[in-house]
PDB file of C-alpha atoms in Angstrom:
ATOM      1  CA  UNK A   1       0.000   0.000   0.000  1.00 94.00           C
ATOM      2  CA  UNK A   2       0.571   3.537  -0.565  1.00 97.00           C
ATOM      3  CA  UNK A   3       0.652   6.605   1.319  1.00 96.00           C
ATOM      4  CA  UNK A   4      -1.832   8.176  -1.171  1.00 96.00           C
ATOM      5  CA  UNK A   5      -3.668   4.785  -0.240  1.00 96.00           C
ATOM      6  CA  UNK A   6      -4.125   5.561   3.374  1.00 96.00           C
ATOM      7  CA  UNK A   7      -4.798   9.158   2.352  1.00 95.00           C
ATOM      8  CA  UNK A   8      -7.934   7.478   0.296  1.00 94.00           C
ATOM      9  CA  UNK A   9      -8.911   5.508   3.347  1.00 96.00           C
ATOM     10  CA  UNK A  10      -8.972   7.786   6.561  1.00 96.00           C
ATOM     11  CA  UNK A  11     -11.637  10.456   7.492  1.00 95.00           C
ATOM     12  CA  UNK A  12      -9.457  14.170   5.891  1.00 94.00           C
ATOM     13  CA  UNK A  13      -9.086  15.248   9.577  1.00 93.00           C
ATOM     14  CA  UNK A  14      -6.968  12.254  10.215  1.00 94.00           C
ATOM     15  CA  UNK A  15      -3.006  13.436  11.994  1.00 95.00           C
ATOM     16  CA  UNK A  16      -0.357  11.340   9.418  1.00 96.00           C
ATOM     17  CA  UNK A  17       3.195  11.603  10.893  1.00 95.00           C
ATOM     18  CA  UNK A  18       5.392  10.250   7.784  1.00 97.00           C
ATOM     19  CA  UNK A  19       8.892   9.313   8.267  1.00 97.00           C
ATOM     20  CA  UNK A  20      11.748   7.320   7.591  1.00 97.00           C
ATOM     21  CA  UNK A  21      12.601   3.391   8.386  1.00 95.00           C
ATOM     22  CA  UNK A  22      15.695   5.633  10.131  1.00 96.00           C
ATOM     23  CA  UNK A  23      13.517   8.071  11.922  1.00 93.00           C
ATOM     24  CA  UNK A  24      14.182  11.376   9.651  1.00 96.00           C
ATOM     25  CA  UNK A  25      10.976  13.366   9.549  1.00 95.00           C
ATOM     26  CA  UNK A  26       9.634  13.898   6.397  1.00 96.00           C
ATOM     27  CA  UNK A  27       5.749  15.409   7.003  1.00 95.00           C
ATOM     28  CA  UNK A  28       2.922  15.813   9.631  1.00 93.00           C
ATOM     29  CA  UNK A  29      -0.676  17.142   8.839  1.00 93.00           C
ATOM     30  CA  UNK A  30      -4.076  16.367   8.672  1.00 94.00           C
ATOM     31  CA  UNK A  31      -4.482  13.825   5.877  1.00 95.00           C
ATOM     32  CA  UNK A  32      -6.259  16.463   3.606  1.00 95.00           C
ATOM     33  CA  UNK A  33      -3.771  19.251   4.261  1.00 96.00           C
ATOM     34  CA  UNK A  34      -0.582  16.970   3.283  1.00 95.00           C
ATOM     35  CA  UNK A  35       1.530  17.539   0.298  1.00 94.00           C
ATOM     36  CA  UNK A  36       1.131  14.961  -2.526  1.00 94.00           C
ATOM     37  CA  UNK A  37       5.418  14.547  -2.128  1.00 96.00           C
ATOM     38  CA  UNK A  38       5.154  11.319  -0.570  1.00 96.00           C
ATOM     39  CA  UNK A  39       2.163  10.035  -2.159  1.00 96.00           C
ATOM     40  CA  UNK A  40       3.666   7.674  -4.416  1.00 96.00           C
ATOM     41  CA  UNK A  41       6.354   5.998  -1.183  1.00 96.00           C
ATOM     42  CA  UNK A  42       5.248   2.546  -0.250  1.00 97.00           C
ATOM     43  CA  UNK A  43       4.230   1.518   3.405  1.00 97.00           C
ATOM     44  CA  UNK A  44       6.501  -0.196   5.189  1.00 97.00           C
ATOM     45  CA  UNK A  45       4.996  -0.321   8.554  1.00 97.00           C
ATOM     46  CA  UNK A  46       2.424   1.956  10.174  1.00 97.00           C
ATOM     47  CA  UNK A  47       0.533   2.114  13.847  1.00 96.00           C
ATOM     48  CA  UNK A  48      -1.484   4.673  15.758  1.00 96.00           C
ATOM     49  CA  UNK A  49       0.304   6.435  17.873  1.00 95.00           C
ATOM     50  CA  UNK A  50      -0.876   9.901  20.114  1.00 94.00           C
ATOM     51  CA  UNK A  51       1.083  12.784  19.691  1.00 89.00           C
ATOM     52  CA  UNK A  52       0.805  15.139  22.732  1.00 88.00           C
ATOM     53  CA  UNK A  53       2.515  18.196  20.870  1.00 81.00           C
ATOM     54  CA  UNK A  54      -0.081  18.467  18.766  1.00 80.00           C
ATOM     55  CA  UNK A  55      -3.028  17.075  21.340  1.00 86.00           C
ATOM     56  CA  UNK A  56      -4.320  14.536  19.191  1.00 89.00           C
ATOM     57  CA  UNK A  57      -3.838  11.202  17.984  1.00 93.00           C
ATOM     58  CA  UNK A  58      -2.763   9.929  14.718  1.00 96.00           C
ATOM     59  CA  UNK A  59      -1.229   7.103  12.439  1.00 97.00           C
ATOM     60  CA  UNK A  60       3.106   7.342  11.912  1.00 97.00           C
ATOM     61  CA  UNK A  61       3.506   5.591   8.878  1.00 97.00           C
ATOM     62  CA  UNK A  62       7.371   4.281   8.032  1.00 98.00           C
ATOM     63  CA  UNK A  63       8.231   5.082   4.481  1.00 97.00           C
TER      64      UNK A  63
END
């Protein structure tokens, strides 16, 4: 799967923290507000996870 998969799949007010399988950040936002950069990166892993900084929870998803 996709990232523009998961994009498809969650409500738009969905928190996706994308990063690397080496932890380098690569983009945070709502699921609607993301860029399209990382659209085309395959999943390699992915879990909910709650991100106090931003008072919500979320999915990380390892690119």
């Amino acid at each position: 799967m996709t990232v523009y998969g998961i994009r498809k799949i969650v409500p738009e007010d969905t928190a996706l923290w994308i990063q690397t399988e080496s932890g380098k950040y690569c983009e945070a936002n709502e699921a609607a507000y993301l860029s399209h950069k990382y659209d085309d990166k395959t999943v390699k892993r992915m879990y909910p996870e709650k991100y106090p900084a931003l008072g919500c929870t979320g999915i990380t998803i390892i690119v």
